[in-house]
Amino acid sequence: MAISEDKVAHVAGLAKLTFSKEELQKFTGQMDEIINMVQQLSDVDTTGVEVTTHVTDAVDTMREDKAVKGMDRELLMKNVPDHQDGFIKVPAIIDESEGA
């Protein structure tokens, strides 16, 4: 399955990336190689091969879920630059004015 420059450009656009014509050709070739490698994997006969979920004998080391008292809110608010109605105010990091 070959991938077209149009598809790579479309995905790049979704990620808000822009590429020169040369970069687009380079990335299209690289994506095509990756897709071909993945397709080769689908041709491998895995009948009788046990599913691998972990490559090590990892043991679940989660702690017991216990509620603990947090920091005093008034003390916390003394250390924040801006707050309102008991909440810490932070600057917006997503510009909603950009078009989708």
mmCIF file of N, CA, C and O in Angstrom:
data_model
loop_
_atom_site.group_PDB
_atom_site.id
_atom_site.type_symbol
_atom_site.label_atom_id
_atom_site.label_comp_id
_atom_site.label_asym_id
_atom_site.label_seq_id
_atom_site.Cartn_x
_atom_site.Cartn_y
_atom_site.Cartn_z
ATOM 1 N N MET A 1 0.856 -1.187 0.000
ATOM 2 C CA MET A 1 0.000 0.000 0.000
ATOM 3 C C MET A 1 0.890 1.233 0.000
ATOM 4 O O MET A 1 1.618 1.483 0.945
ATOM 5 N N ALA A 2 0.845 1.969 -1.038
ATOM 6 C CA ALA A 2 1.620 3.206 -1.112
ATOM 7 C C ALA A 2 0.790 4.346 -0.524
ATOM 8 O O ALA A 2 -0.428 4.377 -0.665
ATOM 9 N N ILE A 3 1.483 5.255 0.130
ATOM 10 C CA ILE A 3 0.799 6.428 0.677
ATOM 11 C C ILE A 3 1.123 7.609 -0.238
ATOM 12 O O ILE A 3 2.234 7.746 -0.726
ATOM 13 N N SER A 4 0.148 8.425 -0.480
ATOM 14 C CA SER A 4 0.334 9.552 -1.393
ATOM 15 C C SER A 4 0.792 10.796 -0.642
ATOM 16 O O SER A 4 0.581 10.927 0.570
ATOM 17 N N GLU A 5 1.402 11.719 -1.383
ATOM 18 C CA GLU A 5 1.798 12.996 -0.791
ATOM 19 C C GLU A 5 0.572 13.748 -0.292
ATOM 20 O O GLU A 5 0.641 14.456 0.711
ATOM 21 N N ASP A 6 -0.560 13.583 -0.987
ATOM 22 C CA ASP A 6 -1.795 14.250 -0.560
ATOM 23 C C ASP A 6 -2.216 13.790 0.832
ATOM 24 O O ASP A 6 -2.647 14.596 1.653
ATOM 25 N N LYS A 7 -2.099 12.473 1.085
ATOM 26 C CA LYS A 7 -2.493 11.954 2.409
ATOM 27 C C LYS A 7 -1.534 12.461 3.485
ATOM 28 O O LYS A 7 -1.959 12.825 4.580
ATOM 29 N N VAL A 8 -0.240 12.477 3.180
ATOM 30 C CA VAL A 8 0.732 12.973 4.156
ATOM 31 C C VAL A 8 0.481 14.458 4.421
ATOM 32 O O VAL A 8 0.492 14.905 5.571
ATOM 33 N N ALA A 9 0.209 15.217 3.384
ATOM 34 C CA ALA A 9 -0.082 16.644 3.544
ATOM 35 C C ALA A 9 -1.362 16.845 4.357
ATOM 36 O O ALA A 9 -1.443 17.754 5.190
ATOM 37 N N HIS A 10 -2.355 15.983 4.137
ATOM 38 C CA HIS A 10 -3.616 16.080 4.882
ATOM 39 C C HIS A 10 -3.373 15.853 6.377
ATOM 40 O O HIS A 10 -3.844 16.625 7.223
ATOM 41 N N VAL A 11 -2.634 14.789 6.702
ATOM 42 C CA VAL A 11 -2.342 14.493 8.108
ATOM 43 C C VAL A 11 -1.496 15.612 8.717
ATOM 44 O O VAL A 11 -1.719 16.020 9.851
ATOM 45 N N ALA A 12 -0.537 16.128 7.942
ATOM 46 C CA ALA A 12 0.274 17.235 8.431
ATOM 47 C C ALA A 12 -0.609 18.443 8.731
ATOM 48 O O ALA A 12 -0.429 19.125 9.741
ATOM 49 N N GLY A 13 -1.579 18.697 7.866
ATOM 50 C CA GLY A 13 -2.500 19.811 8.084
ATOM 51 C C GLY A 13 -3.318 19.628 9.352
ATOM 52 O O GLY A 13 -3.560 20.588 10.093
ATOM 53 N N LEU A 14 -3.747 18.385 9.619
ATOM 54 C CA LEU A 14 -4.502 18.120 10.851
ATOM 55 C C LEU A 14 -3.652 18.406 12.088
ATOM 56 O O LEU A 14 -4.170 18.827 13.122
ATOM 57 N N ALA A 15 -2.344 18.165 11.949
ATOM 58 C CA ALA A 15 -1.428 18.419 13.062
ATOM 59 C C ALA A 15 -0.891 19.845 13.032
ATOM 60 O O ALA A 15 -0.024 20.197 13.830
ATOM 61 N N LYS A 16 -1.430 20.660 12.126
ATOM 62 C CA LYS A 16 -1.013 22.055 11.962
ATOM 63 C C LYS A 16 0.480 22.167 11.664
ATOM 64 O O LYS A 16 1.173 23.029 12.182
ATOM 65 N N LEU A 17 0.978 21.246 10.803
ATOM 66 C CA LEU A 17 2.361 21.261 10.361
ATOM 67 C C LEU A 17 2.412 21.682 8.903
ATOM 68 O O LEU A 17 1.514 21.353 8.132
ATOM 69 N N THR A 18 3.441 22.395 8.536
ATOM 70 C CA THR A 18 3.639 22.746 7.135
ATOM 71 C C THR A 18 5.013 22.262 6.711
ATOM 72 O O THR A 18 5.978 22.354 7.476
ATOM 73 N N PHE A 19 5.083 21.701 5.507
ATOM 74 C CA PHE A 19 6.324 21.168 4.974
ATOM 75 C C PHE A 19 6.591 21.751 3.603
ATOM 76 O O PHE A 19 5.663 22.037 2.848
ATOM 77 N N SER A 20 7.873 21.876 3.285
ATOM 78 C CA SER A 20 8.248 22.265 1.925
ATOM 79 C C SER A 20 7.981 21.066 1.012
ATOM 80 O O SER A 20 7.757 19.944 1.483
ATOM 81 N N LYS A 21 8.031 21.281 -0.289
ATOM 82 C CA LYS A 21 7.803 20.206 -1.261
ATOM 83 C C LYS A 21 8.828 19.079 -1.050
ATOM 84 O O LYS A 21 8.486 17.903 -1.087
ATOM 85 N N GLU A 22 10.093 19.456 -0.793
ATOM 86 C CA GLU A 22 11.148 18.459 -0.580
ATOM 87 C C GLU A 22 10.895 17.651 0.695
ATOM 88 O O GLU A 22 11.060 16.431 0.720
ATOM 89 N N GLU A 23 10.499 18.342 1.772
ATOM 90 C CA GLU A 23 10.201 17.642 3.028
ATOM 91 C C GLU A 23 9.015 16.701 2.846
ATOM 92 O O GLU A 23 9.023 15.573 3.348
ATOM 93 N N LEU A 24 8.002 17.161 2.125
ATOM 94 C CA LEU A 24 6.818 16.337 1.895
ATOM 95 C C LEU A 24 7.197 15.067 1.129
ATOM 96 O O LEU A 24 6.736 13.975 1.473
ATOM 97 N N GLN A 25 8.053 15.191 0.137
ATOM 98 C CA GLN A 25 8.503 14.011 -0.612
ATOM 99 C C GLN A 25 9.295 13.068 0.295
ATOM 100 O O GLN A 25 9.091 11.852 0.258
ATOM 101 N N LYS A 26 10.164 13.633 1.110
ATOM 102 C CA LYS A 26 10.980 12.825 2.028
ATOM 103 C C LYS A 26 10.090 12.078 3.018
ATOM 104 O O LYS A 26 10.226 10.864 3.210
ATOM 105 N N PHE A 27 9.155 12.795 3.661
ATOM 106 C CA PHE A 27 8.290 12.179 4.662
ATOM 107 C C PHE A 27 7.335 11.164 4.041
ATOM 108 O O PHE A 27 7.004 10.157 4.660
ATOM 109 N N THR A 28 6.903 11.419 2.815
ATOM 110 C CA THR A 28 6.026 10.458 2.133
ATOM 111 C C THR A 28 6.782 9.157 1.916
ATOM 112 O O THR A 28 6.240 8.068 2.163
ATOM 113 N N GLY A 29 8.023 9.241 1.480
ATOM 114 C CA GLY A 29 8.840 8.039 1.300
ATOM 115 C C GLY A 29 9.057 7.297 2.603
ATOM 116 O O GLY A 29 8.965 6.065 2.658
ATOM 117 N N GLN A 30 9.333 8.038 3.668
ATOM 118 C CA GLN A 30 9.544 7.412 4.980
ATOM 119 C C GLN A 30 8.270 6.745 5.488
ATOM 120 O O GLN A 30 8.313 5.631 6.021
ATOM 121 N N MET A 31 7.140 7.427 5.324
ATOM 122 C CA MET A 31 5.867 6.835 5.762
ATOM 123 C C MET A 31 5.556 5.579 4.963
ATOM 124 O O MET A 31 5.058 4.592 5.506
ATOM 125 N N ASP A 32 5.856 5.593 3.669
ATOM 126 C CA ASP A 32 5.613 4.427 2.824
ATOM 127 C C ASP A 32 6.452 3.242 3.304
ATOM 128 O O ASP A 32 5.959 2.109 3.383
ATOM 129 N N GLU A 33 7.706 3.496 3.670
ATOM 130 C CA GLU A 33 8.570 2.430 4.191
ATOM 131 C C GLU A 33 8.013 1.863 5.496
ATOM 132 O O GLU A 33 8.005 0.650 5.705
ATOM 133 N N ILE A 34 7.539 2.731 6.370
ATOM 134 C CA ILE A 34 6.975 2.289 7.653
ATOM 135 C C ILE A 34 5.733 1.437 7.418
ATOM 136 O O ILE A 34 5.572 0.363 8.016
ATOM 137 N N ILE A 35 4.864 1.890 6.534
ATOM 138 C CA ILE A 35 3.640 1.131 6.242
ATOM 139 C C ILE A 35 3.985 -0.232 5.655
ATOM 140 O O ILE A 35 3.381 -1.245 6.021
ATOM 141 N N ASN A 36 4.976 -0.290 4.761
ATOM 142 C CA ASN A 36 5.387 -1.570 4.182
ATOM 143 C C ASN A 36 5.926 -2.520 5.240
ATOM 144 O O ASN A 36 5.660 -3.724 5.201
ATOM 145 N N MET A 37 6.696 -1.988 6.212
ATOM 146 C CA MET A 37 7.212 -2.828 7.302
ATOM 147 C C MET A 37 6.073 -3.395 8.145
ATOM 148 O O MET A 37 6.085 -4.566 8.521
ATOM 149 N N VAL A 38 5.088 -2.567 8.449
ATOM 150 C CA VAL A 38 3.951 -3.025 9.244
ATOM 151 C C VAL A 38 3.169 -4.089 8.473
ATOM 152 O O VAL A 38 2.719 -5.086 9.046
ATOM 153 N N GLN A 39 3.022 -3.907 7.175
ATOM 154 C CA GLN A 39 2.320 -4.900 6.363
ATOM 155 C C GLN A 39 3.073 -6.228 6.352
ATOM 156 O O GLN A 39 2.449 -7.294 6.359
ATOM 157 N N GLN A 40 4.400 -6.192 6.368
ATOM 158 C CA GLN A 40 5.182 -7.426 6.432
ATOM 159 C C GLN A 40 4.872 -8.179 7.719
ATOM 160 O O GLN A 40 4.806 -9.404 7.729
ATOM 161 N N LEU A 41 4.674 -7.451 8.803
ATOM 162 C CA LEU A 41 4.346 -8.093 10.075
ATOM 163 C C LEU A 41 3.020 -8.827 10.010
ATOM 164 O O LEU A 41 2.855 -9.879 10.623
ATOM 165 N N SER A 42 2.076 -8.276 9.254
ATOM 166 C CA SER A 42 0.769 -8.944 9.163
ATOM 167 C C SER A 42 0.859 -10.246 8.370
ATOM 168 O O SER A 42 -0.025 -11.094 8.466
ATOM 169 N N ASP A 43 1.930 -10.441 7.601
ATOM 170 C CA ASP A 43 2.114 -11.678 6.835
ATOM 171 C C ASP A 43 2.727 -12.806 7.665
ATOM 172 O O ASP A 43 2.738 -13.952 7.240
ATOM 173 N N VAL A 44 3.232 -12.490 8.846
ATOM 174 C CA VAL A 44 3.886 -13.488 9.693
ATOM 175 C C VAL A 44 2.829 -14.389 10.329
ATOM 176 O O VAL A 44 1.829 -13.913 10.883
ATOM 177 N N ASP A 45 3.052 -15.697 10.261
ATOM 178 C CA ASP A 45 2.132 -16.657 10.866
ATOM 179 C C ASP A 45 2.375 -16.700 12.370
ATOM 180 O O ASP A 45 3.436 -17.110 12.833
ATOM 181 N N THR A 46 1.402 -16.236 13.137
ATOM 182 C CA THR A 46 1.533 -16.203 14.597
ATOM 183 C C THR A 46 0.641 -17.242 15.274
ATOM 184 O O THR A 46 0.371 -17.147 16.465
ATOM 185 N N THR A 47 0.223 -18.237 14.522
ATOM 186 C CA THR A 47 -0.614 -19.299 15.078
ATOM 187 C C THR A 47 0.134 -19.980 16.222
ATOM 188 O O THR A 47 1.277 -20.402 16.068
ATOM 189 N N GLY A 48 -0.504 -20.077 17.368
ATOM 190 C CA GLY A 48 0.091 -20.741 18.517
ATOM 191 C C GLY A 48 1.047 -19.871 19.323
ATOM 192 O O GLY A 48 1.599 -20.313 20.324
ATOM 193 N N VAL A 49 1.267 -18.637 18.904
ATOM 194 C CA VAL A 49 2.154 -17.742 19.647
ATOM 195 C C VAL A 49 1.331 -17.033 20.710
ATOM 196 O O VAL A 49 0.316 -16.415 20.413
ATOM 197 N N GLU A 50 1.795 -17.148 21.944
ATOM 198 C CA GLU A 50 1.068 -16.543 23.053
ATOM 199 C C GLU A 50 1.160 -15.018 22.975
ATOM 200 O O GLU A 50 2.200 -14.458 22.624
ATOM 201 N N VAL A 51 0.075 -14.348 23.298
ATOM 202 C CA VAL A 51 0.029 -12.888 23.279
ATOM 203 C C VAL A 51 0.991 -12.337 24.327
ATOM 204 O O VAL A 51 1.044 -12.818 25.461
ATOM 205 N N THR A 52 1.771 -11.343 23.950
ATOM 206 C CA THR A 52 2.712 -10.707 24.866
ATOM 207 C C THR A 52 2.125 -9.381 25.315
ATOM 208 O O THR A 52 1.898 -8.490 24.504
ATOM 209 N N THR A 53 1.854 -9.263 26.603
ATOM 210 C CA THR A 53 1.358 -8.000 27.130
ATOM 211 C C THR A 53 2.448 -7.247 27.874
ATOM 212 O O THR A 53 2.412 -6.029 27.974
ATOM 213 N N HIS A 54 3.426 -7.989 28.413
ATOM 214 C CA HIS A 54 4.572 -7.391 29.102
ATOM 215 C C HIS A 54 5.808 -8.182 28.713
ATOM 216 O O HIS A 54 5.759 -9.398 28.625
ATOM 217 N N VAL A 55 6.899 -7.492 28.497
ATOM 218 C CA VAL A 55 8.124 -8.194 28.147
ATOM 219 C C VAL A 55 8.946 -8.559 29.373
ATOM 220 O O VAL A 55 9.949 -9.237 29.274
ATOM 221 N N THR A 56 8.518 -8.095 30.539
ATOM 222 C CA THR A 56 9.211 -8.438 31.784
ATOM 223 C C THR A 56 8.192 -9.044 32.749
ATOM 224 O O THR A 56 6.988 -8.978 32.539
ATOM 225 N N ASP A 57 8.693 -9.604 33.815
ATOM 226 C CA ASP A 57 7.818 -10.150 34.860
ATOM 227 C C ASP A 57 7.489 -9.067 35.870
ATOM 228 O O ASP A 57 7.746 -9.184 37.066
ATOM 229 N N ALA A 58 6.935 -7.965 35.400
ATOM 230 C CA ALA A 58 6.609 -6.833 36.266
ATOM 231 C C ALA A 58 5.505 -7.227 37.243
ATOM 232 O O ALA A 58 4.577 -7.953 36.900
ATOM 233 N N VAL A 59 5.632 -6.720 38.445
ATOM 234 C CA VAL A 59 4.652 -6.982 39.483
ATOM 235 C C VAL A 59 3.934 -5.674 39.780
ATOM 236 O O VAL A 59 4.555 -4.613 39.862
ATOM 237 N N ASP A 60 2.622 -5.741 39.950
ATOM 238 C CA ASP A 60 1.841 -4.557 40.254
ATOM 239 C C ASP A 60 2.235 -4.052 41.639
ATOM 240 O O ASP A 60 2.107 -4.760 42.632
ATOM 241 N N THR A 61 2.744 -2.832 41.698
ATOM 242 C CA THR A 61 3.208 -2.286 42.971
ATOM 243 C C THR A 61 2.383 -1.078 43.393
ATOM 244 O O THR A 61 2.900 -0.146 43.991
ATOM 245 N N MET A 62 1.098 -1.091 43.070
ATOM 246 C CA MET A 62 0.250 0.045 43.420
ATOM 247 C C MET A 62 0.012 0.087 44.923
ATOM 248 O O MET A 62 -0.105 -0.934 45.581
ATOM 249 N N ARG A 63 -0.048 1.298 45.422
ATOM 250 C CA ARG A 63 -0.297 1.479 46.842
ATOM 251 C C ARG A 63 -1.797 1.408 47.123
ATOM 252 O O ARG A 63 -2.612 1.550 46.215
ATOM 253 N N GLU A 64 -2.154 1.240 48.360
ATOM 254 C CA GLU A 64 -3.556 1.244 48.763
ATOM 255 C C GLU A 64 -4.121 2.649 48.562
ATOM 256 O O GLU A 64 -3.444 3.642 48.832
ATOM 257 N N ASP A 65 -5.325 2.740 48.079
ATOM 258 C CA ASP A 65 -5.954 4.024 47.800
ATOM 259 C C ASP A 65 -6.603 4.542 49.079
ATOM 260 O O ASP A 65 -7.679 4.107 49.472
ATOM 261 N N LYS A 66 -5.919 5.478 49.739
ATOM 262 C CA LYS A 66 -6.428 6.047 50.992
ATOM 263 C C LYS A 66 -6.552 7.557 50.829
ATOM 264 O O LYS A 66 -5.664 8.198 50.275
ATOM 265 N N ALA A 67 -7.632 8.109 51.329
ATOM 266 C CA ALA A 67 -7.811 9.563 51.318
ATOM 267 C C ALA A 67 -6.926 10.164 52.401
ATOM 268 O O ALA A 67 -6.848 9.646 53.513
ATOM 269 N N VAL A 68 -6.234 11.250 52.044
ATOM 270 C CA VAL A 68 -5.402 11.950 53.019
ATOM 271 C C VAL A 68 -5.750 13.436 52.979
ATOM 272 O O VAL A 68 -6.169 13.958 51.950
ATOM 273 N N LYS A 69 -5.572 14.102 54.106
ATOM 274 C CA LYS A 69 -5.874 15.526 54.191
ATOM 275 C C LYS A 69 -4.874 16.299 53.342
ATOM 276 O O LYS A 69 -3.678 16.060 53.387
ATOM 277 N N GLY A 70 -5.380 17.230 52.541
ATOM 278 C CA GLY A 70 -4.530 18.059 51.695
ATOM 279 C C GLY A 70 -4.043 19.290 52.429
ATOM 280 O O GLY A 70 -4.255 19.461 53.629
ATOM 281 N N MET A 71 -3.421 20.184 51.680
ATOM 282 C CA MET A 71 -2.886 21.419 52.243
ATOM 283 C C MET A 71 -4.036 22.374 52.585
ATOM 284 O O MET A 71 -5.058 22.379 51.914
ATOM 285 N N ASP A 72 -3.841 23.174 53.609
ATOM 286 C CA ASP A 72 -4.809 24.186 54.007
ATOM 287 C C ASP A 72 -4.985 25.186 52.858
ATOM 288 O O ASP A 72 -4.008 25.741 52.348
ATOM 289 N N ARG A 73 -6.212 25.424 52.435
ATOM 290 C CA ARG A 73 -6.493 26.275 51.278
ATOM 291 C C ARG A 73 -5.991 27.712 51.483
ATOM 292 O O ARG A 73 -5.428 28.301 50.576
ATOM 293 N N GLU A 74 -6.206 28.266 52.655
ATOM 294 C CA GLU A 74 -5.766 29.645 52.898
ATOM 295 C C GLU A 74 -4.244 29.764 52.804
ATOM 296 O O GLU A 74 -3.717 30.718 52.229
ATOM 297 N N LEU A 75 -3.531 28.782 53.323
ATOM 298 C CA LEU A 75 -2.083 28.778 53.245
ATOM 299 C C LEU A 75 -1.628 28.640 51.787
ATOM 300 O O LEU A 75 -0.716 29.333 51.342
ATOM 301 N N LEU A 76 -2.309 27.796 51.052
ATOM 302 C CA LEU A 76 -1.983 27.598 49.641
ATOM 303 C C LEU A 76 -2.184 28.892 48.859
ATOM 304 O O LEU A 76 -1.343 29.287 48.052
ATOM 305 N N MET A 77 -3.287 29.580 49.089
ATOM 306 C CA MET A 77 -3.603 30.798 48.341
ATOM 307 C C MET A 77 -2.613 31.931 48.615
ATOM 308 O O MET A 77 -2.464 32.839 47.807
ATOM 309 N N LYS A 78 -1.904 31.864 49.747
ATOM 310 C CA LYS A 78 -0.884 32.868 50.032
ATOM 311 C C LYS A 78 0.305 32.736 49.080
ATOM 312 O O LYS A 78 1.070 33.670 48.919
ATOM 313 N N ASN A 79 0.473 31.573 48.464
ATOM 314 C CA ASN A 79 1.629 31.305 47.622
ATOM 315 C C ASN A 79 1.338 31.330 46.125
ATOM 316 O O ASN A 79 2.221 31.016 45.336
ATOM 317 N N VAL A 80 0.123 31.677 45.730
ATOM 318 C CA VAL A 80 -0.194 31.704 44.302
ATOM 319 C C VAL A 80 -0.268 33.153 43.825
ATOM 320 O O VAL A 80 -0.688 34.036 44.570
ATOM 321 N N PRO A 81 0.132 33.409 42.586
ATOM 322 C CA PRO A 81 0.122 34.787 42.104
ATOM 323 C C PRO A 81 -1.280 35.354 41.900
ATOM 324 O O PRO A 81 -1.488 36.552 42.055
ATOM 325 N N ASP A 82 -2.260 34.501 41.558
ATOM 326 C CA ASP A 82 -3.605 35.007 41.279
ATOM 327 C C ASP A 82 -4.630 33.926 41.619
ATOM 328 O O ASP A 82 -4.464 32.763 41.257
ATOM 329 N N HIS A 83 -5.685 34.330 42.319
ATOM 330 C CA HIS A 83 -6.746 33.375 42.643
ATOM 331 C C HIS A 83 -8.082 34.103 42.711
ATOM 332 O O HIS A 83 -8.148 35.325 42.819
ATOM 333 N N GLN A 84 -9.147 33.293 42.592
ATOM 334 C CA GLN A 84 -10.495 33.865 42.625
ATOM 335 C C GLN A 84 -11.458 32.797 43.123
ATOM 336 O O GLN A 84 -11.441 31.659 42.654
ATOM 337 N N ASP A 85 -12.302 33.139 44.071
ATOM 338 C CA ASP A 85 -13.335 32.261 44.620
ATOM 339 C C ASP A 85 -12.771 30.911 45.085
ATOM 340 O O ASP A 85 -13.372 29.867 44.896
ATOM 341 N N GLY A 86 -11.576 30.921 45.659
ATOM 342 C CA GLY A 86 -10.994 29.690 46.177
ATOM 343 C C GLY A 86 -10.284 28.841 45.133
ATOM 344 O O GLY A 86 -9.857 27.727 45.430
ATOM 345 N N PHE A 87 -10.159 29.341 43.907
ATOM 346 C CA PHE A 87 -9.491 28.604 42.841
ATOM 347 C C PHE A 87 -8.250 29.361 42.390
ATOM 348 O O PHE A 87 -8.230 30.585 42.383
ATOM 349 N N ILE A 88 -7.230 28.601 41.961
ATOM 350 C CA ILE A 88 -6.012 29.218 41.430
ATOM 351 C C ILE A 88 -6.280 29.597 39.975
ATOM 352 O O ILE A 88 -6.751 28.784 39.188
ATOM 353 N N LYS A 89 -5.991 30.857 39.620
ATOM 354 C CA LYS A 89 -6.161 31.312 38.240
ATOM 355 C C LYS A 89 -4.844 31.135 37.503
ATOM 356 O O LYS A 89 -3.798 31.504 38.004
ATOM 357 N N VAL A 90 -4.939 30.537 36.317
ATOM 358 C CA VAL A 90 -3.757 30.327 35.483
ATOM 359 C C VAL A 90 -4.028 30.892 34.100
ATOM 360 O O VAL A 90 -5.181 30.992 33.673
ATOM 361 N N PRO A 91 -2.979 31.267 33.367
ATOM 362 C CA PRO A 91 -3.201 31.793 32.017
ATOM 363 C C PRO A 91 -3.696 30.700 31.073
ATOM 364 O O PRO A 91 -3.382 29.523 31.240
ATOM 365 N N ALA A 92 -4.491 31.118 30.097
ATOM 366 C CA ALA A 92 -5.003 30.167 29.096
ATOM 367 C C ALA A 92 -3.839 29.657 28.254
ATOM 368 O O ALA A 92 -2.932 30.400 27.911
ATOM 369 N N ILE A 93 -3.861 28.347 27.939
ATOM 370 C CA ILE A 93 -2.807 27.798 27.088
ATOM 371 C C ILE A 93 -3.342 27.377 25.732
ATOM 372 O O ILE A 93 -2.575 27.047 24.846
ATOM 373 N N ILE A 94 -4.639 27.393 25.556
ATOM 374 C CA ILE A 94 -5.250 27.056 24.271
ATOM 375 C C ILE A 94 -5.923 28.291 23.727
ATOM 376 O O ILE A 94 -6.784 28.884 24.379
ATOM 377 N N ASP A 95 -5.528 28.677 22.549
ATOM 378 C CA ASP A 95 -6.103 29.861 21.917
ATOM 379 C C ASP A 95 -7.343 29.422 21.135
ATOM 380 O O ASP A 95 -7.232 28.834 20.066
ATOM 381 N N GLU A 96 -8.509 29.643 21.685
ATOM 382 C CA GLU A 96 -9.757 29.207 21.051
ATOM 383 C C GLU A 96 -10.158 30.071 19.884
ATOM 384 O O GLU A 96 -11.124 29.787 19.187
ATOM 385 N N SER A 97 -9.421 31.154 19.643
ATOM 386 C CA SER A 97 -9.769 32.030 18.522
ATOM 387 C C SER A 97 -9.259 31.473 17.197
ATOM 388 O O SER A 97 -9.665 31.928 16.142
ATOM 389 N N GLU A 98 -8.353 30.459 17.246
ATOM 390 C CA GLU A 98 -7.841 29.856 16.009
ATOM 391 C C GLU A 98 -8.945 29.068 15.339
ATOM 392 O O GLU A 98 -9.749 28.403 15.983
ATOM 393 N N GLY A 99 -8.974 29.103 14.017
ATOM 394 C CA GLY A 99 -9.952 28.321 13.263
ATOM 395 C C GLY A 99 -9.631 26.852 13.320
ATOM 396 O O GLY A 99 -8.496 26.450 13.471
ATOM 397 N N ALA A 100 -10.646 26.019 13.215
ATOM 398 C CA ALA A 100 -10.444 24.563 13.285
ATOM 399 C C ALA A 100 -9.965 24.017 11.990
ATOM 400 O O ALA A 100 -10.103 24.501 10.954
#
